[in-house]
XYZ file of C-alpha atoms in Angstrom:
670
model
C 20.190 53.845 -18.158
C 19.249 56.829 -15.986
C 17.418 58.824 -18.648
C 17.845 62.563 -18.153
C 19.164 62.133 -14.606
C 22.779 63.177 -14.000
C 24.836 65.012 -11.382
C 23.940 68.295 -13.080
C 20.409 67.828 -11.698
C 21.705 68.718 -8.218
C 21.643 72.549 -7.843
C 25.294 72.906 -6.781
C 25.546 76.441 -8.216
C 22.432 77.731 -6.401
C 23.143 78.372 -2.701
C 19.549 78.819 -1.462
C 18.107 75.462 -2.668
C 21.413 73.732 -1.869
C 21.514 74.971 1.727
C 17.789 74.289 2.148
C 18.251 70.750 0.825
C 21.139 70.165 3.209
C 19.137 71.403 6.226
C 16.045 69.343 5.332
C 18.156 66.194 4.823
C 19.865 66.748 8.195
C 16.504 67.156 9.948
C 15.114 64.036 8.253
C 18.195 62.016 9.228
C 17.955 63.311 12.792
C 14.316 62.221 13.042
C 15.121 58.766 11.640
C 18.032 58.339 14.052
C 15.877 59.418 17.005
C 13.139 56.945 16.058
C 15.713 54.160 15.738
C 17.497 54.950 19.007
C 14.213 55.185 20.924
C 12.969 51.922 19.399
C 9.781 53.497 18.060
C 9.691 51.704 14.697
C 7.422 48.791 15.762
C 4.931 51.203 17.337
C 4.950 53.563 14.337
C 4.668 50.706 11.848
C 1.753 48.960 13.534
C -0.185 51.877 15.020
C 0.355 54.531 12.367
C 2.039 53.611 9.085
C -0.035 50.484 8.438
C -3.095 51.596 10.403
C -6.506 51.657 8.717
C -8.146 53.428 11.681
C -9.858 56.505 10.243
C -8.733 58.606 13.222
C -5.055 57.758 12.785
C -5.308 58.392 9.038
C -7.042 61.705 9.741
C -4.254 62.740 12.118
C -1.608 61.779 9.537
C -3.437 63.816 6.885
C -3.372 66.814 9.234
C 0.307 66.310 10.059
C 1.153 66.187 6.350
C -0.921 69.319 5.767
C 0.762 71.253 8.585
C 4.244 70.324 7.339
C 3.378 71.421 3.816
C 1.815 74.656 5.125
C 5.157 75.430 6.754
C 6.955 74.736 3.456
C 4.482 76.907 1.548
C 4.757 79.691 4.135
C 8.545 79.678 3.699
C 7.997 80.241 -0.026
C 5.602 83.112 0.789
C 8.218 84.756 3.027
C 10.734 84.637 0.186
C 8.254 86.125 -2.299
C 7.244 89.038 -0.085
C 10.811 89.855 0.960
C 12.086 89.562 -2.625
C 9.537 92.086 -3.879
C 10.283 94.483 -1.000
C 14.026 94.326 -1.705
C 13.858 94.259 -5.512
C 12.644 97.846 -6.041
C 14.853 99.171 -8.845
C 17.170 96.312 -7.865
C 17.549 92.583 -8.708
C 16.862 91.329 -5.186
C 18.281 88.065 -3.897
C 16.263 85.586 -5.971
C 17.109 85.145 -9.661
C 14.078 85.134 -11.990
C 14.113 81.389 -12.693
C 14.231 80.589 -8.955
C 11.551 83.155 -8.096
C 9.256 81.619 -10.731
C 9.698 78.193 -9.177
C 8.905 79.609 -5.735
C 5.583 81.198 -6.650
C 4.602 78.055 -8.554
C 5.526 75.791 -5.641
C 3.811 78.117 -3.149
C 0.408 77.920 -4.839
C 0.658 74.216 -5.626
C 1.735 73.274 -2.111
C -0.667 75.497 -0.209
C -3.778 74.375 -2.099
C -3.102 70.758 -3.079
C -0.683 69.588 -0.377
C -1.447 71.901 2.549
C -5.128 72.830 2.633
C -6.406 69.650 0.942
C -4.754 67.166 3.358
C -5.944 69.220 6.329
C -9.537 69.278 5.086
C -9.405 65.568 4.218
C -7.910 64.889 7.639
C -10.822 66.513 9.449
C -13.332 64.643 7.285
C -11.593 61.329 7.938
C -11.340 61.915 11.669
C -14.815 63.305 12.320
C -17.365 61.866 9.899
C -17.493 58.296 11.322
C -17.507 59.638 14.887
C -20.316 62.100 14.198
C -22.339 59.480 12.323
C -21.993 57.014 15.207
C -20.112 54.324 13.239
C -16.805 52.553 13.760
C -14.917 53.399 10.550
C -15.283 54.579 6.985
C -16.804 52.353 4.326
C -13.454 51.180 2.869
C -10.757 51.342 5.579
C -7.850 49.898 3.580
C -8.781 52.000 0.555
C -8.636 54.972 2.914
C -5.031 54.172 3.800
C -4.137 53.931 0.107
C -5.696 57.355 -0.511
C -3.630 59.000 2.213
C -0.350 57.466 1.158
C -0.902 58.421 -2.492
C -1.398 62.018 -1.356
C 1.816 61.754 0.653
C 3.555 60.318 -2.426
C 2.613 63.394 -4.459
C 3.855 65.684 -1.678
C 7.138 63.768 -1.609
C 7.702 64.300 -5.333
C 7.110 68.051 -4.984
C 9.749 68.238 -2.262
C 12.208 66.032 -4.136
C 12.224 68.694 -6.868
C 13.915 70.971 -4.332
C 16.926 68.635 -4.232
C 17.006 67.003 -7.659
C 16.173 69.008 -10.756
C 13.719 71.888 -10.555
C 10.028 72.607 -10.115
C 7.685 74.168 -12.672
C 7.997 77.888 -13.433
C 4.532 78.210 -14.927
C 2.368 79.234 -11.985
C 0.340 76.853 -9.845
C -1.805 75.976 -12.885
C 0.585 75.115 -15.768
C -0.978 77.058 -18.628
C 0.139 76.015 -22.103
C 1.840 76.849 -24.355
C 4.344 77.874 -21.634
C 4.080 74.396 -20.063
C 4.686 72.608 -23.388
C 8.141 71.184 -24.089
C 8.861 73.867 -26.704
C 8.961 76.560 -24.032
C 9.697 74.495 -20.881
C 11.944 71.595 -21.905
C 13.169 70.824 -18.349
C 11.654 68.462 -15.793
C 9.900 71.103 -13.683
C 6.493 70.716 -15.336
C 6.891 66.924 -15.244
C 7.374 67.057 -11.459
C 4.146 69.047 -11.259
C 2.198 66.709 -13.547
C 3.102 63.460 -11.832
C 2.865 64.826 -8.270
C -0.587 66.314 -8.834
C -1.940 63.338 -10.785
C -0.803 60.850 -8.141
C -2.151 62.903 -5.245
C -5.353 63.528 -7.220
C -6.024 59.798 -7.354
C -5.566 59.651 -3.573
C -8.006 62.534 -3.098
C -10.573 60.859 -5.359
C -10.297 57.664 -3.295
C -11.007 59.609 -0.110
C -13.937 61.397 -1.754
C -15.534 58.094 -2.781
C -14.967 56.760 0.734
C -16.598 59.682 2.542
C -19.581 59.816 0.164
C -20.212 56.086 0.663
C -19.800 56.394 4.430
C -22.299 59.252 4.754
C -24.884 57.721 2.439
C -24.700 54.112 3.635
C -23.199 53.840 7.148
C -25.093 56.024 9.615
C -26.073 54.627 13.025
C -29.664 53.877 14.057
C -31.844 56.977 14.058
C -29.253 59.110 12.232
C -31.444 60.306 9.376
C -30.066 62.813 6.903
C -31.682 65.737 8.711
C -30.209 64.619 12.022
C -26.646 64.625 10.746
C -24.358 67.367 12.100
C -23.775 70.171 9.593
C -20.118 69.147 9.296
C -21.228 65.801 7.826
C -23.400 67.638 5.296
C -20.509 69.870 4.260
C -18.177 66.853 4.052
C -20.718 65.080 1.838
C -21.070 68.116 -0.451
C -17.291 68.574 -0.641
C -16.702 64.924 -1.510
C -19.477 64.919 -4.105
C -17.551 67.751 -5.762
C -14.332 65.728 -5.488
C -15.968 62.779 -7.243
C -17.355 65.108 -9.927
C -14.354 67.300 -10.759
C -11.110 65.526 -9.836
C -11.458 63.198 -12.852
C -11.590 66.395 -14.942
C -8.265 67.507 -13.462
C -6.724 64.077 -14.004
C -7.871 63.936 -17.633
C -6.658 67.485 -18.321
C -3.197 66.841 -16.873
C -3.067 63.485 -18.677
C -3.607 65.294 -21.991
C -0.827 67.751 -21.168
C 1.369 64.778 -20.240
C 0.692 63.226 -23.650
C 1.634 66.541 -25.285
C 4.961 66.598 -23.443
C 5.896 62.925 -23.645
C 4.481 61.703 -26.962
C 4.200 64.864 -29.020
C 0.402 65.089 -29.006
C -1.280 68.416 -29.780
C -4.125 68.833 -27.326
C -2.933 72.203 -26.032
C -0.122 73.286 -28.351
C -0.479 76.488 -30.351
C 0.252 74.581 -33.565
C -1.119 71.505 -35.384
C -4.699 72.133 -34.276
C -4.045 72.413 -30.557
C -5.967 74.843 -28.360
C -4.181 76.277 -25.298
C -7.355 77.964 -24.062
C -9.070 74.585 -23.815
C -6.604 73.723 -21.043
C -7.570 76.913 -19.208
C -11.249 76.072 -19.609
C -10.868 72.487 -18.384
C -8.514 73.193 -15.521
C -10.783 75.888 -14.087
C -13.789 73.574 -14.454
C -11.923 71.733 -11.691
C -10.248 74.770 -10.121
C -13.201 76.765 -8.912
C -15.135 73.809 -7.450
C -11.822 73.053 -5.715
C -12.255 76.303 -3.760
C -15.586 75.007 -2.454
C -14.138 71.543 -1.841
C -11.908 73.343 0.663
C -14.301 75.911 2.067
C -17.442 73.783 2.561
C -15.855 71.549 5.262
C -14.463 74.766 6.773
C -18.050 76.035 7.028
C -18.915 72.768 8.765
C -16.153 73.302 11.331
C -17.388 76.813 12.079
C -20.956 75.545 12.430
C -19.841 73.107 15.143
C -17.767 75.762 16.927
C -20.418 78.515 16.866
C -23.091 76.173 18.206
C -20.915 74.704 20.951
C -19.471 77.985 22.232
C -22.818 79.782 22.033
C -24.431 77.062 24.159
C -27.429 76.644 21.860
C -28.457 74.727 18.725
C -27.308 76.001 15.366
C -29.807 78.574 14.096
C -31.623 77.569 10.899
C -30.256 74.036 10.621
C -32.335 73.138 7.566
C -31.490 76.373 5.786
C -27.806 75.589 6.452
C -28.247 72.205 4.782
C -30.070 73.818 1.852
C -27.368 76.493 1.510
C -24.662 73.801 1.537
C -26.314 71.867 -1.289
C -27.029 75.112 -3.183
C -23.331 76.040 -3.057
C -22.373 72.485 -4.079
C -24.482 72.685 -7.249
C -23.857 76.307 -8.266
C -20.094 75.965 -7.721
C -20.048 73.864 -10.911
C -21.417 76.817 -12.909
C -19.017 79.678 -12.136
C -15.562 78.680 -13.377
C -15.390 81.028 -16.359
C -15.075 84.092 -14.106
C -11.387 83.147 -13.855
C -10.920 84.160 -17.496
C -13.527 86.764 -18.377
C -10.747 88.414 -20.390
C -10.408 85.384 -22.705
C -12.971 86.836 -25.086
C -15.809 84.334 -24.772
C -18.287 87.128 -25.496
C -20.782 89.261 -23.615
C -23.475 86.582 -23.347
C -21.153 83.967 -21.838
C -19.534 86.472 -19.469
C -22.956 87.684 -18.363
C -24.145 84.166 -17.506
C -21.059 83.358 -15.451
C -21.024 86.802 -13.848
C -24.608 86.315 -12.638
C -23.945 82.773 -11.387
C -20.781 83.959 -9.593
C -22.841 86.613 -7.801
C -25.737 84.291 -6.973
C -23.502 81.745 -5.238
C -22.766 84.383 -2.596
C -26.404 84.040 -1.465
C -25.693 80.575 -0.025
C -22.701 81.878 1.905
C -24.744 84.870 3.106
C -27.377 82.526 4.535
C -24.669 80.727 6.486
C -23.113 83.924 7.848
C -26.457 85.233 9.106
C -27.241 81.854 10.677
C -23.914 81.880 12.540
C -24.602 85.400 13.789
C -28.113 84.430 14.913
C -26.668 81.340 16.628
C -24.573 83.634 18.807
C -27.478 86.012 19.427
C -29.074 85.168 22.751
C -26.506 82.484 23.523
C -23.964 82.197 26.319
C -20.953 82.950 24.139
C -17.572 81.730 25.445
C -14.613 83.431 23.786
C -12.190 80.535 23.935
C -9.568 80.025 21.247
C -11.707 78.088 18.717
C -14.374 80.796 18.992
C -11.806 83.548 18.402
C -10.716 81.909 15.139
C -14.375 81.656 14.147
C -15.090 85.311 14.941
C -11.996 86.305 12.974
C -13.322 84.244 10.085
C -16.656 86.078 10.068
C -14.972 89.441 9.549
C -12.200 88.292 7.216
C -14.255 86.013 5.002
C -17.041 88.559 4.649
C -14.588 91.124 3.272
C -13.104 88.488 0.965
C -16.562 87.508 -0.213
C -17.494 91.111 -0.988
C -14.370 91.560 -3.110
C -15.305 88.305 -4.827
C -18.715 89.692 -5.749
C -16.887 92.711 -7.198
C -14.694 90.419 -9.308
C -17.819 88.595 -10.504
C -18.772 91.725 -12.464
C -16.982 91.357 -15.839
C -16.167 95.076 -16.404
C -14.635 95.334 -12.907
C -12.785 92.072 -13.439
C -11.264 93.455 -16.657
C -9.716 96.259 -14.577
C -8.329 94.042 -11.802
C -7.578 90.785 -13.659
C -4.105 89.378 -12.935
C -3.419 92.177 -10.449
C -2.431 92.105 -6.784
C -6.085 92.889 -6.006
C -6.878 89.355 -7.148
C -4.065 87.943 -4.982
C -5.442 89.779 -1.945
C -8.994 88.544 -2.633
C -7.940 84.928 -3.030
C -5.923 84.935 0.209
C -8.756 86.766 1.945
C -11.046 83.845 1.142
C -8.661 80.911 1.572
C -6.819 82.105 4.678
C -9.873 83.709 6.269
C -12.079 80.750 5.375
C -9.985 77.597 5.264
C -6.848 78.298 7.329
C -8.774 79.973 10.163
C -11.152 76.987 10.137
C -8.250 74.551 10.301
C -6.787 76.278 13.348
C -10.218 76.506 15.009
C -10.727 72.790 14.331
C -7.280 71.814 15.594
C -7.930 73.653 18.872
C -11.445 72.219 19.124
C -10.831 68.544 18.373
C -7.220 68.220 19.571
C -8.385 66.709 22.919
C -10.430 64.106 21.061
C -7.337 63.032 19.112
C -4.696 63.170 21.846
C -6.478 63.315 25.187
C -5.425 66.793 26.359
C -6.273 70.375 25.475
C -3.932 72.918 23.932
C -2.732 75.812 26.087
C -5.344 78.575 25.962
C -3.060 81.577 26.469
C -0.622 80.730 23.702
C -3.540 79.807 21.451
C -5.063 83.260 21.849
C -1.683 84.888 21.234
C -1.352 82.862 18.013
C -4.813 83.962 16.895
C -4.217 87.675 17.409
C -0.846 87.547 15.654
C -2.403 85.655 12.734
C -5.448 87.939 12.504
C -3.519 91.215 12.693
C -0.674 89.854 10.576
C -3.073 88.755 7.868
C -4.614 92.190 7.457
C -1.285 94.019 7.624
C 0.053 91.655 4.958
C -2.828 91.602 2.495
C -4.691 94.922 2.864
C -1.803 96.737 1.099
C -2.102 94.277 -1.796
C -5.632 95.519 -2.491
C -4.217 99.033 -2.826
C -1.310 97.871 -4.990
C -3.726 96.052 -7.287
C -5.815 99.191 -7.739
C -2.592 101.103 -8.429
C -1.864 98.710 -11.279
C 0.659 96.239 -9.843
C 0.363 92.847 -11.491
C 1.171 89.609 -9.696
C 4.303 87.452 -10.004
C 6.741 90.347 -10.504
C 10.314 89.334 -9.730
C 11.439 92.959 -9.449
C 9.656 96.302 -9.147
C 10.338 99.345 -11.361
C 7.859 101.755 -9.749
C 9.218 103.226 -6.475
C 5.770 104.594 -5.502
C 4.714 101.038 -4.696
C 7.503 100.611 -2.138
C 5.681 101.807 1.039
C 2.837 99.330 0.507
C 5.303 96.485 -0.097
C 7.170 97.393 3.106
C 3.928 97.332 5.118
C 3.125 93.907 3.638
C 6.519 92.561 4.711
C 5.884 93.877 8.236
C 2.660 91.868 8.210
C 4.617 88.753 7.288
C 6.760 89.381 10.360
C 3.647 89.435 12.540
C 2.471 86.193 10.920
C 5.834 84.636 11.762
C 5.249 85.574 15.398
C 1.902 83.766 15.149
C 3.608 80.632 13.863
C 6.141 80.816 16.706
C 3.276 81.186 19.203
C 1.620 78.044 17.824
C 4.854 76.077 18.086
C 5.298 77.260 21.678
C 1.663 76.402 22.375
C 2.215 72.824 21.213
C 5.429 72.431 23.216
C 3.905 73.896 26.388
C 0.772 71.784 25.977
C 2.785 68.576 25.653
C 4.862 69.548 28.681
C 1.735 70.306 30.754
C -0.443 67.589 29.272
C -1.388 66.145 32.654
C -2.754 69.517 33.783
C -4.604 69.870 30.469
C -5.860 66.269 30.449
C -9.437 65.751 29.239
C -10.784 63.141 31.647
C -14.451 63.359 30.645
C -14.183 63.157 26.854
C -16.304 66.310 26.609
C -14.051 69.304 27.410
C -16.102 71.925 25.534
C -19.631 70.804 26.511
C -20.163 69.507 22.971
C -23.378 68.618 21.209
C -22.527 65.863 18.670
C -21.641 62.187 19.037
C -17.848 62.434 18.942
C -18.028 63.936 22.455
C -19.785 60.798 23.715
C -16.485 58.884 23.394
C -13.464 59.009 25.725
C -10.520 61.259 24.855
C -8.647 60.039 22.924
C -11.375 58.031 21.232
C -10.774 54.246 21.291
C -9.965 52.515 18.021
C -13.479 51.018 17.882
C -15.093 54.446 18.588
C -18.260 53.196 20.331
C -18.637 50.276 22.717
C -22.292 50.025 21.680
C -23.678 51.589 18.527
C -25.662 54.768 19.391
C -29.368 55.178 18.817
C -30.076 58.781 17.789
C -33.369 60.369 18.823
C -32.951 64.035 17.856
C -31.024 66.550 15.771
C -28.360 67.012 18.462
C -27.685 63.407 19.366
C -25.258 63.799 22.262
C -26.903 66.912 23.717
C -30.122 64.962 24.209
C -28.253 62.163 25.988
C -26.622 64.677 28.355
C -29.898 66.410 29.166
C -31.569 63.109 30.037
C -28.638 62.166 32.265
C -28.812 65.464 34.154
C -32.605 65.334 34.510
C -32.540 61.776 35.877
C -29.270 62.298 37.788
C -27.888 59.075 36.337
C -26.391 57.611 33.198
C -28.301 55.181 31.025
C -28.180 51.562 32.195
C -24.920 49.808 31.405
C -25.314 47.965 28.100
C -24.488 44.366 27.359
C -21.005 44.357 25.864
C -20.285 42.142 22.883
C -17.163 41.410 20.829
C -16.471 43.886 18.029
C -14.992 43.055 14.629
C -12.496 45.592 13.288
C -10.491 45.623 10.024
C -6.909 44.362 10.253
C -4.096 46.790 9.612
C -2.507 46.604 6.189
C 0.769 47.809 4.613
C -0.889 48.121 1.188
C -1.032 51.908 1.474
C 2.643 52.518 2.255
C 3.776 49.948 -0.325
C 1.553 51.543 -2.953
C 2.971 54.968 -2.135
C 6.546 53.690 -2.320
C 6.163 52.093 -5.737
C 4.084 55.014 -7.000
C 6.780 57.469 -5.897
C 9.413 55.418 -7.705
C 7.200 55.264 -10.790
C 6.605 59.029 -10.741
C 10.305 59.815 -10.282
C 11.232 57.431 -13.088
C 8.700 58.986 -15.461
C 9.932 62.492 -14.620
C 13.498 61.577 -15.547
C 12.637 59.239 -18.448
C 14.013 56.145 -16.699
C 11.670 53.789 -18.523
C 12.927 50.471 -17.141
C 12.538 51.679 -13.556
C 9.026 52.940 -14.290
C 8.114 49.494 -15.650
C 9.547 47.699 -12.628
C 7.641 50.020 -10.240
C 4.354 49.410 -12.078
C 4.809 45.625 -11.979
C 5.730 45.769 -8.291
C 2.659 47.877 -7.467
C 0.410 45.430 -9.309
C 2.013 42.442 -7.582
C 1.541 44.090 -4.210
C -2.161 44.597 -4.898
C -2.501 40.938 -5.889
C -0.841 39.839 -2.649
C -3.241 42.046 -0.679
C -6.280 40.676 -2.537
C -5.276 37.131 -1.643
C -5.076 37.624 2.118
C -7.362 35.323 4.103
C -7.962 37.388 7.254
C -9.727 40.720 6.804
C -10.953 41.431 10.341
C -10.028 40.676 13.935
C -12.204 40.452 17.020
C -11.978 42.809 19.984
C -13.001 40.800 23.089
C -16.063 41.950 24.989
C -13.905 42.286 28.110
C -11.678 44.897 26.418
C -14.728 46.780 25.174
C -16.241 46.725 28.673
C -13.002 47.924 30.292
C -12.758 50.972 28.014
C -16.430 51.888 28.287
C -16.615 51.457 32.055
C -13.716 53.881 32.444
C -15.646 56.345 30.286
C -18.812 55.844 32.328
C -16.911 56.364 35.585
C -15.591 59.715 34.339
C -19.074 60.762 33.210
C -20.594 59.723 36.549
C -18.031 61.846 38.381
C -18.897 64.794 36.135
C -22.624 64.221 36.664
C -22.133 64.118 40.435
C -20.206 67.413 40.305
C -22.893 69.052 38.166
C -25.652 67.848 40.482
C -23.858 69.341 43.516
C -23.487 72.636 41.641
C -27.076 72.513 40.370
C -25.845 73.151 36.816
C -26.970 71.889 33.455
C -24.364 70.832 30.846
């Protein structure tokens, strides 16, 4: 009745996962009890869980991403400490557990940490920057988020029940076939990633449609903020390559469940075809993450330099260039496969050429700062740290694009250092810059500046102390994923790397303290104007936090920097534009379809993992029935009265008038 599931699936003989499971369950129960005692369930259900507001969904994406980053960072701490301890010794992690940790670390950090954070920023910002009230398909947006959360849930359930994959974050066959991995670890991976992949594809379709079809009046393509261009390019890649990932994992699923031979090393299967297909998704995935990060930095550099972004059109061209060429470089991940000199040469050249697009962006950011009034506030510090860190990571990437050099460093710690150089320096630094930058727009108050700067310096220094030694270890011949070390000469570099992890932990503590202090002092840090950084794009034209309908009256854009032009006219005329005529606004009703879909999908995935066929069937039928019920609803929108719209906008105008009066007395421009 319960398939493979039995009490033996609970890791009673393994203290680390058992204690971790116990602690996580206690924390979860504590949170649920607190919510119940405080009576927060109605608020959470209506305003968050069932919300189709793109801003709320964006915040939930970011919250999910931050939680999963913490989980992935815990795995990283265990890996680094295990290798430092296990020099001519077994260490504290047995091989089978260590293999699960490095697999979970990569899977979580990329697919359930970085991806939700990037998708969260795109959800939150794109409609605001385009001057519209929501994404193209609001309810579909909710479904996409909750499917991503469903996949993340399955990954974490593997900590308590069963095991996770031991194959690495990409489950290469034949190791991932049932002959060599008969347990449920690979099945957890397959169903979690396929379910979350569908959610990501939904979001990609939504953002592409929103950018192409839902811009406000006057918002031509070449007036869009660069972040919207990078979001469009990223989501075009999602639409292009996530079906490839889904199809590839579906074929591996058929191999494991029904005895097919797509990727087996017998009966005509071809394991290297899996490698080829999965990297056809995998390398564009890097640019799916890093392109929106480039968009965040573009907004930050322009705002904190007090001038327009240098070379706007070349930035757009570079973004589209990277989007296209990123589909032509995937084979550099397996130059050593033996495809031949001609094939390796083509992909080596394309992998080098793609750096040109990134180089254009870096020079444009530098020239944006040149001659500007640069303010070194926390978002700008993260951006400056990115310039240095990502440039070094990019240079090592160009080195790895040369096939003979790649043959020497393939599968070594040099590769690990390069990858983290790019992803942490590019994506994670961008996430933290963006969280500092747009936090007031989401919650109405700024984060504490002092603790934010402390977090940056700990993260920046800690990163280099952690990963610079890995470059050296890679050149010394250390391969990745070693559970124990037999060469004592590597020990000093491993000890330095662990010290770097300690500094990174201090950075995490500083960010937690920053959040706590900011919440405590939120009235002192309150953003009353809606424009705390002297911003240049339309999201800063709204109050902080932005109302659920975004704009009382749809904007009419007349230049490349929509909001900056509005501010300049207000200062020059010493008055705001005439109060508009307020009209009722229609907004989409909230819907539980997303959370219900996630619940039944999670049950379906768990049942398939453990071969509980009847439960999988029931979950599928329930999910279909729930969709039918949703399709039959009669009311799709509700009306916001003109009086409510006027009340919110008049409060915004009053704050802006007070700011304008202060600026006029000081004789200052915005």
